[in-house]
Amino acid sequence: MTKYITTPIYYLNGDPHIGHAFTTILSDVLKRIYEINKEDCFLTTGTDEHGQKNQSACEKSGLDFETFMKEKSEVYKSLFDRLNIKYDYFVRTSCQQHKDYVKQCLNYIKKKDLIIKKSYTGLYCEGCEQFKKLSDLDSEGNCPDHKKPPQQITEENYFFKLEPFREWLIEFIKQNPEWIQPKVFMNEVLAMLQEPLEDLCISRPKSRVSLGIEFPFDDNYITYIWFDALINYLSTFAHNKTDLNKYWNNSIHLMGKDIIKAHCIYWPIILKALDFEPAKKVLVHGFWLGEGNIKMSKSIGNIVDPKEVIDLVGVDTLRFYLCNTMNGAKDGQVSINLIKNTHNLLGNNLGNLVSRSCKMLEKYCNNKIPTNNLVGEDRELLEKISISFKNKISTINNLENIQELSQLIIETGNLLNGYIDKKEPWKLGKDITKKYELESCLYTLMEGLLLIGCAVYPIMPTVSDKLLSIFNLNKYKIDLNVFKTNILEAGLKINVIDILFPRVE
Ligand code: MSP
C-alpha cells in the first residue's frame, strides 16, 4: 500500500517554533509507523514563500526576495533535519515547477467558467492572509488568532465560485465521516457549510502584493497565496502523472486547527474543479499554547524555540513530549520547564530500566545474554509486551493513536521496572538454586529492552538506535515481525551504552 503524508507548508515571516515543529514531527512519526507496516510512504513538507506577510517580512529584512526566501527556507529545512524528519521532498513554492503547475490549474479552472472578475470591499487580516467576515472577529473587532484588527480594502480581483460545490461537499463529508479527524472538526466544517459560500478571492493586484505567482491571464495580478500554496500537494508530482495518481489516492494531510477551512472547504472544491478527488484523510491537531496561555505565534511573539529545547534535552525528548502531551482536538501547554520534567521522567522510567538491567547483566552474566529457556510467567510477560506493541503499531490510524503509543511505551517501562522490583534479582543472585530464575529474569529484561527499542523508533528514533545498538541491531530495518519473543540468542555479548536521558535541572 502507498501513503502520501503532507504537512502544511510554512510561512517565512519568522523562525519556526514548536507549533511548526509539532505538525512536522507528527508527519514523520506517522511515516515511520507506516514503514514498520511495510507501506510505501512519501512525505512532503516545505515552505510557503509568497504573499503579503512574507513580502512585508522580506522588506523589513532589507534582503532581495530570492535571498530572503532561500535563507529563511533553509532555517526550516535545517530544523527539520535536526528533528530527524524523513521527508522525501522539501517543497518551495518559489520553484518553477510549482509556479508552472499553479498557472496550469488556473487556466483549467478558468476554462470551466468558474472564475469571475469583480470589485470587492472587505476586511483583510494579513496574519491569516484572508478576508474576514464581521462574525469571524472577536468582541474588540480583532482577528482572534492574531489579536489585530483586519484592514478594510476595496479592490478589483478575480474570484473563484465556491457555492456551486457546497451541496456536493456536504454530501461528500456525510458519506465519509472519517475524512476529517477528530470528529469535532468535521462538525465545525459542516457548520461552516450551512451558509452559502462567498466567492473566493484568488488574486491580488500587483500594486499591493508583488511576491507571488503571476496570474496566467492578467499580468496585473498575482495568485492568492492560499490558492497557490494548497496546490503544492499536487505540484510535487507535476512531472509524473503515475506517481501523482498513486500517491494522491492515498493522501493524508496533517495540520493545526487554524487552517481547516482552507483544507476542508477551499481545497476539496479546488480539487473538484480540477477533476481530482479530495485527499483521503485530514488529520487535525489543536494548538500549543505558549506564554499568556495563548496560541504560540510568530506575530504574537510568545514562541518556544525548538532549537533551544533540542540543545537542552535532545531531539527525542522534544518529539516524545509533543506526542505524549498532545490532547486530541484540544490545545496543549508547552514550556521549557514542562519539557524538562518529561525528560527527567523518561530518565526515571526508560533510562533507569536500561541502566538497572544492563548493570545486572554485567554483574551476573558478564554482559552475555543468558539462557532463553524462560520460566512461564516471564515468557507470558514478554508475549504481552510484544503483542501490545504490535497491535498498537499495526492499527495506528489517527493522531490520537500516536499519543496512545507514547503512553504504551511509558507503561511498558513501568511494567518492567515493577517487574524488577518484584523479582528482586539481587536476591536471586545470592541463591545458587535460583540461577535459572535469575537468568530467565535477565533475559526477559534484555528482550523487553529490545522490544521497547523497536517500539520507540517512530517517536524517538535516536533512542531506538541506541537501544538496538546494545544488541548490535541498530542497522536493522524494523518491521512488524520483530514484535515477537525469543529473538535474542543465548550467549550474545551486549554493548554498554551511555546514559539515555542525562538528568537536567
Ligand atoms: N502557509 C500556511 C499553510 C499553507 S498549507 C497549504 C500556514 N503557515 S504557518 O506557518 O502559519 O503555519 C502552519 C502550521 O503550523 C499550522 O497550521 C499548524 O499546523 C502549525 N502551527 C502554527 N502554530 C501552531 C501552534 N501554536 N500550535 C500548534 N500548531 C501550530 O498556515
XYZ file of C-alpha atoms and ligand atoms in Angstrom:
536
model
C 0.000 0.000 0.000
C 1.068 3.573 -0.629
C 0.728 6.555 1.663
C 1.300 10.215 0.872
C 1.691 12.329 4.005
C 1.813 16.104 3.847
C 2.399 18.876 6.365
C 1.267 22.439 5.813
C 3.978 24.480 4.159
C 5.270 27.167 6.477
C 5.405 30.936 6.025
C 8.823 32.521 6.158
C 7.950 35.599 8.192
C 9.637 34.348 11.362
C 11.639 31.484 12.730
C 9.979 28.103 13.230
C 8.506 27.429 16.669
C 7.220 24.371 18.499
C 3.885 24.529 16.645
C 5.617 24.135 13.290
C 7.963 21.501 14.661
C 4.954 19.588 16.017
C 2.991 19.096 12.803
C 6.178 18.060 11.051
C 7.217 15.667 13.843
C 3.777 14.037 13.710
C 4.117 13.562 9.978
C 7.461 11.861 10.496
C 6.150 9.638 13.295
C 3.311 8.573 11.046
C 5.688 7.865 8.180
C 7.905 5.700 10.380
C 4.857 3.804 11.642
C 3.688 3.164 8.098
C 7.179 1.974 7.219
C 7.100 -0.536 10.060
C 3.845 -1.686 8.483
C 5.736 -2.062 5.187
C 3.863 0.710 3.391
C 5.479 2.756 0.652
C 5.276 6.225 2.138
C 6.084 9.639 0.632
C 6.339 12.615 2.995
C 6.436 16.244 1.975
C 6.949 19.389 3.993
C 8.304 22.760 2.985
C 7.840 26.494 2.831
C 5.109 28.793 1.576
C 7.107 31.611 0.071
C 4.644 34.094 -1.389
C 2.066 36.617 -0.216
C 1.828 39.797 1.749
C 3.195 38.539 5.090
C 6.346 37.138 3.526
C 6.722 40.259 1.426
C 6.461 42.567 4.478
C 8.993 40.433 6.388
C 11.326 40.452 3.410
C 11.077 44.228 3.040
C 11.928 44.629 6.739
C 14.977 42.395 6.337
C 16.430 44.543 3.573
C 17.208 41.430 1.511
C 16.022 40.799 -2.023
C 13.167 38.275 -2.359
C 15.279 35.434 -3.630
C 17.956 35.673 -0.938
C 15.361 36.144 1.794
C 13.330 33.115 0.713
C 16.373 30.921 0.290
C 17.831 31.837 3.696
C 14.549 31.547 5.583
C 13.537 28.333 3.902
C 16.938 26.910 4.834
C 16.169 27.676 8.514
C 13.099 25.433 8.342
C 14.893 22.753 6.404
C 17.820 22.584 8.782
C 15.476 22.473 11.785
C 13.567 19.589 10.202
C 16.860 17.816 9.550
C 17.813 18.264 13.205
C 14.407 16.920 14.190
C 15.164 13.763 12.185
C 12.297 14.309 9.781
C 12.498 11.777 6.947
C 10.861 13.991 4.322
C 11.072 12.768 0.752
C 10.623 16.173 -0.817
C 11.022 19.672 0.600
C 8.522 21.930 -1.162
C 9.411 25.523 -2.001
C 6.568 27.336 -3.712
C 9.018 29.688 -5.409
C 10.325 26.838 -7.579
C 9.486 26.911 -11.279
C 7.774 23.521 -11.330
C 5.252 24.674 -8.744
C 4.667 28.050 -10.388
C 4.002 26.446 -13.778
C 1.630 23.932 -12.256
C -0.380 26.627 -10.443
C -0.757 28.558 -13.710
C -1.898 25.384 -15.448
C -4.531 24.866 -12.739
C -5.799 28.442 -13.017
C -6.169 28.091 -16.773
C -8.001 24.793 -16.320
C -10.489 26.271 -13.871
C -10.972 29.400 -15.981
C -11.965 27.267 -18.967
C -14.736 25.833 -16.805
C -16.125 29.350 -16.264
C -15.537 29.179 -12.548
C -13.532 32.410 -12.342
C -15.056 35.901 -12.445
C -13.588 39.399 -12.041
C -15.340 41.911 -9.773
C -14.814 44.688 -7.267
C -14.897 43.782 -3.591
C -14.688 45.596 -0.258
C -13.647 43.506 2.697
C -11.722 43.222 5.951
C -8.310 41.702 5.335
C -6.182 40.029 8.042
C -2.585 39.935 6.895
C -1.742 37.353 9.582
C -4.263 34.894 8.097
C -3.815 36.189 4.546
C -7.611 36.037 4.343
C -10.653 38.282 4.121
C -12.692 38.103 7.329
C -16.399 38.400 7.998
C -17.501 40.516 10.994
C -18.681 37.292 12.621
C -15.102 35.926 12.417
C -13.782 38.711 14.695
C -13.678 38.866 18.494
C -15.675 41.341 20.600
C -12.990 44.008 20.090
C -13.070 43.631 16.330
C -9.713 41.793 16.234
C -8.776 38.629 14.399
C -8.985 36.034 17.213
C -5.750 34.350 16.113
C -3.650 37.445 15.511
C -5.183 39.866 18.041
C -5.121 42.668 15.478
C -7.952 44.394 13.613
C -8.155 43.493 9.929
C -7.738 46.306 7.382
C -10.624 47.368 5.170
C -9.690 47.197 1.493
C -11.564 47.705 -1.752
C -10.129 46.037 -4.798
C -10.978 44.627 -8.174
C -9.982 40.975 -8.157
C -10.540 37.545 -9.641
C -12.867 35.249 -7.720
C -13.420 31.511 -7.771
C -17.022 30.375 -7.424
C -17.355 28.047 -4.452
C -21.107 27.954 -3.954
C -21.861 25.572 -6.879
C -19.872 22.916 -4.980
C -21.337 23.364 -1.500
C -24.029 20.682 -1.671
C -21.591 18.214 -3.186
C -19.077 18.870 -0.383
C -21.666 18.455 2.375
C -22.711 15.166 0.831
C -19.083 14.045 0.473
C -18.391 14.736 4.153
C -21.532 12.940 5.257
C -20.615 9.937 3.131
C -17.067 9.936 4.562
C -17.441 10.567 8.288
C -13.814 9.523 8.907
C -12.448 12.059 6.418
C -11.665 14.764 8.994
C -10.382 13.604 12.377
C -11.049 14.284 15.223
C -14.784 14.467 14.579
C -15.291 17.895 16.225
C -13.524 19.448 13.278
C -15.785 17.648 10.842
C -18.728 19.186 12.678
C -17.082 22.619 12.521
C -16.630 22.290 8.799
C -20.227 21.125 8.331
C -21.353 24.151 10.358
C -19.339 26.461 8.057
C -21.118 24.863 5.131
C -24.579 25.758 6.463
C -24.362 29.249 4.923
C -23.908 29.876 1.195
C -20.217 30.137 0.327
C -18.924 33.506 -0.826
C -16.768 33.570 -3.947
C -13.113 33.089 -3.011
C -10.834 35.957 -3.950
C -7.936 34.236 -5.734
C -5.886 37.189 -6.960
C -4.065 40.175 -5.517
C -3.254 43.277 -7.512
C 0.497 43.589 -8.005
C 0.223 47.205 -6.845
C -0.473 45.808 -3.329
C 1.380 42.484 -3.282
C 4.050 41.571 -5.769
C 5.529 38.433 -4.193
C 3.571 35.651 -5.845
C 2.793 33.697 -8.969
C 1.688 35.897 -11.819
C -1.865 35.333 -12.977
C -1.649 33.496 -16.301
C -4.392 35.567 -17.924
C -3.759 39.005 -16.354
C -0.257 40.194 -15.563
C -1.519 42.969 -13.276
C -2.246 40.325 -10.683
C -0.567 37.616 -8.676
C -2.275 34.457 -7.410
C -3.775 34.467 -3.920
C -1.322 32.733 -1.604
C -3.732 30.045 -0.394
C -4.730 29.027 -3.908
C -1.021 28.841 -4.718
C 0.028 27.055 -1.512
C -2.625 24.330 -1.478
C -1.618 23.255 -4.954
C 1.818 22.264 -3.595
C 0.209 18.967 -2.636
C -0.154 18.167 -6.340
C 2.713 20.093 -7.913
C 5.291 17.892 -6.173
C 4.395 15.238 -8.736
C 3.808 17.630 -11.635
C 6.202 15.722 -13.862
C 4.994 12.271 -13.012
C 1.320 11.558 -13.514
C 1.632 7.932 -12.422
C 3.117 8.921 -9.081
C 0.642 11.761 -8.748
C -2.301 9.398 -9.035
C -0.656 6.675 -6.975
C 0.115 8.993 -4.077
C -2.864 11.312 -4.342
C -5.301 8.407 -3.943
C -3.750 7.712 -0.540
C -3.051 11.231 0.663
C -3.148 12.301 4.292
C -2.999 15.985 5.215
C -1.763 16.918 8.692
C -2.411 20.367 10.111
C -3.316 22.577 13.031
C -6.944 23.531 13.554
C -6.374 27.088 12.266
C -6.308 26.020 8.653
C -9.190 23.579 8.337
C -11.351 25.987 6.363
C -8.682 26.238 3.669
C -8.066 22.482 3.649
C -11.592 21.180 4.109
C -13.599 23.718 2.113
C -11.439 25.619 -0.385
C -9.100 22.746 -1.203
C -11.609 19.955 -1.931
C -13.559 22.408 -4.092
C -10.423 23.453 -5.984
C -9.628 19.775 -6.425
C -13.131 19.001 -7.647
C -12.838 21.829 -10.179
C -9.526 20.289 -11.269
C -11.190 16.859 -11.571
C -9.342 15.362 -8.608
C -10.832 13.576 -5.632
C -10.430 15.169 -2.162
C -7.455 13.994 -0.107
C -8.100 10.640 1.574
C -7.787 11.933 5.103
C -7.361 15.169 7.048
C -5.791 14.814 10.493
C -6.090 17.893 12.656
C -4.459 18.840 15.953
C -5.016 21.596 18.486
C -2.618 24.411 19.269
C 0.311 24.578 21.601
C -0.288 27.420 23.981
C 2.713 29.447 24.947
C 3.224 32.206 27.464
C -0.008 34.025 28.321
C -1.865 30.798 27.569
C -2.434 31.902 24.029
C -1.581 30.213 20.754
C 2.085 30.432 20.100
C 2.661 32.542 17.070
C 5.335 34.487 15.318
C 3.065 37.533 15.058
C 2.406 37.487 18.851
C 5.998 36.708 19.815
C 5.392 34.055 22.531
C 7.210 31.212 20.891
C 9.156 28.287 22.384
C 12.245 27.821 20.237
C 12.707 24.156 19.256
C 16.449 24.667 18.813
C 16.779 25.773 22.425
C 14.839 22.693 23.549
C 16.982 20.365 21.433
C 20.172 21.874 22.865
C 18.873 21.307 26.381
C 17.244 17.863 26.288
C 17.841 16.461 22.798
C 15.527 15.838 19.873
C 13.888 12.682 21.150
C 12.607 14.168 24.368
C 11.075 17.010 22.391
C 9.436 14.564 19.970
C 8.203 12.445 22.859
C 6.865 15.403 24.844
C 4.813 16.655 21.924
C 3.432 13.233 21.025
C 2.674 12.331 24.618
C 1.196 15.622 25.748
C -0.977 16.445 22.748
C -4.538 16.475 23.655
C -6.586 15.353 20.652
C -8.589 18.276 19.377
C -7.837 20.328 22.475
C -4.957 22.725 22.979
C -1.843 21.680 24.894
C 0.591 23.516 27.139
C 4.233 23.784 26.328
C 7.170 25.390 28.088
C 10.817 24.580 28.583
C 10.072 23.523 32.171
C 7.340 21.089 31.193
C 9.645 19.523 28.613
C 12.448 19.238 31.213
C 10.059 17.402 33.539
C 9.193 14.923 30.808
C 12.874 14.424 30.089
C 13.553 13.554 33.711
C 10.513 11.306 33.779
C 11.859 9.421 30.755
C 15.137 9.143 32.637
C 13.433 7.639 35.689
C 11.427 5.320 33.525
C 13.303 4.075 30.429
C 16.726 5.418 31.390
C 16.599 3.729 34.759
C 15.307 0.493 33.289
C 18.191 0.318 30.838
C 20.877 1.082 33.369
C 19.486 -1.324 36.009
C 19.078 -4.131 33.502
C 22.484 -3.702 31.895
C 24.284 -3.426 35.248
C 22.718 -6.679 36.435
C 23.572 -8.423 33.189
C 27.170 -7.336 33.655
C 27.270 -8.430 37.271
C 25.609 -11.826 36.895
C 26.223 -12.818 33.271
C 29.353 -10.963 32.227
C 27.400 -8.905 29.676
C 26.180 -12.001 27.868
C 22.558 -12.904 27.126
C 21.777 -15.910 29.326
C 19.558 -18.864 28.553
C 16.423 -18.297 26.559
C 14.739 -21.080 28.398
C 12.286 -18.925 30.313
C 10.026 -19.558 33.272
C 6.368 -19.455 32.267
C 5.463 -16.077 33.701
C 8.483 -14.414 32.075
C 7.532 -15.777 28.670
C 3.981 -14.510 29.264
C 5.252 -11.066 30.203
C 7.303 -10.779 27.016
C 4.404 -12.038 24.943
C 2.139 -9.451 26.496
C 4.616 -6.658 25.709
C 5.278 -7.742 22.142
C 1.596 -8.238 21.343
C 0.574 -4.902 22.788
C 3.239 -3.068 20.760
C 2.377 -4.982 17.607
C -1.334 -4.330 17.992
C -0.829 -0.644 18.619
C 1.625 -0.065 15.790
C -0.341 -2.058 13.243
C -3.572 -0.160 13.878
C -2.405 3.444 14.018
C -4.845 5.446 12.027
C -5.035 8.914 13.525
C -3.089 11.329 15.708
C -4.605 10.162 18.983
C -3.208 6.694 18.320
C 0.281 8.243 18.302
C -0.341 9.613 21.778
C -1.508 6.133 22.829
C 1.721 4.610 21.520
C 3.786 7.081 23.552
C 1.733 6.146 26.599
C 2.224 2.441 25.970
C 5.985 3.000 25.936
C 5.858 4.614 29.375
C 3.542 1.889 30.678
C 5.906 -0.801 29.417
C 8.812 0.933 31.148
C 6.770 0.986 34.349
C 5.798 -2.633 33.895
C 9.402 -3.798 33.553
C 10.651 -1.564 36.374
C 7.886 -3.014 38.547
C 8.888 -6.499 37.436
C 12.473 -5.873 38.620
C 11.214 -4.610 41.990
C 9.030 -7.675 42.385
C 11.606 -10.228 41.221
C 14.476 -8.712 43.218
C 17.174 -10.256 41.010
C 19.839 -9.171 43.545
C 18.274 -11.672 45.967
C 18.083 -14.410 43.323
C 21.767 -13.754 42.625
C 22.660 -14.693 46.193
C 20.983 -18.072 45.996
C 22.657 -20.612 43.704
C 19.454 -22.675 43.493
C 17.748 -19.642 41.865
C 20.228 -19.336 38.987
C 17.654 -20.449 36.393
C 15.107 -17.936 37.663
C 17.729 -15.164 37.682
C 18.791 -15.885 34.119
C 15.207 -16.047 32.942
C 14.602 -12.666 34.588
C 17.643 -11.058 32.965
C 16.728 -12.487 29.566
C 13.237 -11.055 29.987
C 14.635 -7.629 30.788
C 17.001 -7.601 27.826
C 14.379 -8.755 25.384
C 11.996 -6.205 26.896
C 14.579 -3.513 26.090
C 14.862 -4.805 22.561
C 11.082 -4.640 22.104
C 10.993 -1.131 23.543
C 13.878 -0.189 21.249
C 11.741 -1.194 18.260
C 8.519 0.368 19.532
C 10.093 3.765 20.270
C 11.517 4.023 16.747
C 8.703 6.173 15.291
C 8.682 8.669 18.163
C 12.282 8.547 19.430
C 14.474 7.336 16.568
C 17.767 8.196 18.282
C 16.813 6.395 21.479
C 15.714 3.443 19.365
C 19.070 3.395 17.640
C 20.893 3.437 20.988
C 18.736 0.682 22.455
C 19.172 -1.514 19.412
C 22.923 -0.882 19.447
C 23.024 -2.773 22.764
C 22.311 -5.856 20.658
C 24.236 -4.768 17.523
C 20.883 -4.451 15.803
C 20.922 -0.729 15.126
C 21.123 -1.139 11.346
C 18.171 -3.499 11.480
C 15.090 -2.427 9.493
C 12.252 -2.649 11.943
C 9.024 -4.215 10.755
C 6.049 -5.816 12.479
C 7.790 -9.212 12.595
C 10.171 -8.008 15.302
C 7.319 -7.866 17.762
C 7.624 -11.451 18.915
C 9.541 -13.198 21.662
C 12.644 -15.325 21.805
C 14.595 -13.161 19.380
C 17.767 -12.867 21.414
C 20.197 -15.733 21.229
C 21.810 -17.055 24.381
C 25.480 -16.116 24.560
C 25.143 -12.840 22.604
C 27.558 -10.267 24.031
C 25.837 -6.944 24.587
C 27.257 -3.434 24.229
C 27.179 -0.956 27.065
C 25.554 2.359 26.117
C 25.704 5.851 27.612
C 23.011 7.165 29.938
C 19.887 7.623 27.811
C 18.361 10.716 29.391
C 21.019 12.529 31.440
C 19.179 14.475 34.126
C 18.620 18.197 33.570
C 17.970 20.609 36.429
N 1.345 28.702 4.987
C 0.166 28.298 5.660
C -0.167 26.847 5.353
C -0.338 26.527 3.908
S -0.605 24.827 3.651
C -1.036 24.677 2.075
C 0.331 28.478 7.167
N 1.584 28.549 7.620
S 2.019 28.801 9.134
O 3.451 28.856 9.115
O 1.360 29.940 9.666
O 1.507 27.604 9.999
C 1.398 26.314 9.530
C 1.004 25.313 10.565
O 1.858 25.350 11.702
C -0.376 25.409 11.219
O -1.428 25.000 10.532
C -0.158 24.400 12.301
O -0.146 23.136 11.706
C 1.197 24.756 12.776
N 1.103 25.681 13.886
C 1.391 27.011 13.883
N 1.229 27.482 15.149
C 0.842 26.490 15.962
C 0.676 26.339 17.351
N 0.817 27.323 18.192
N 0.400 25.105 17.825
C 0.325 24.004 17.012
N 0.497 24.115 15.715
C 0.582 25.348 15.128
O -0.655 28.496 7.872
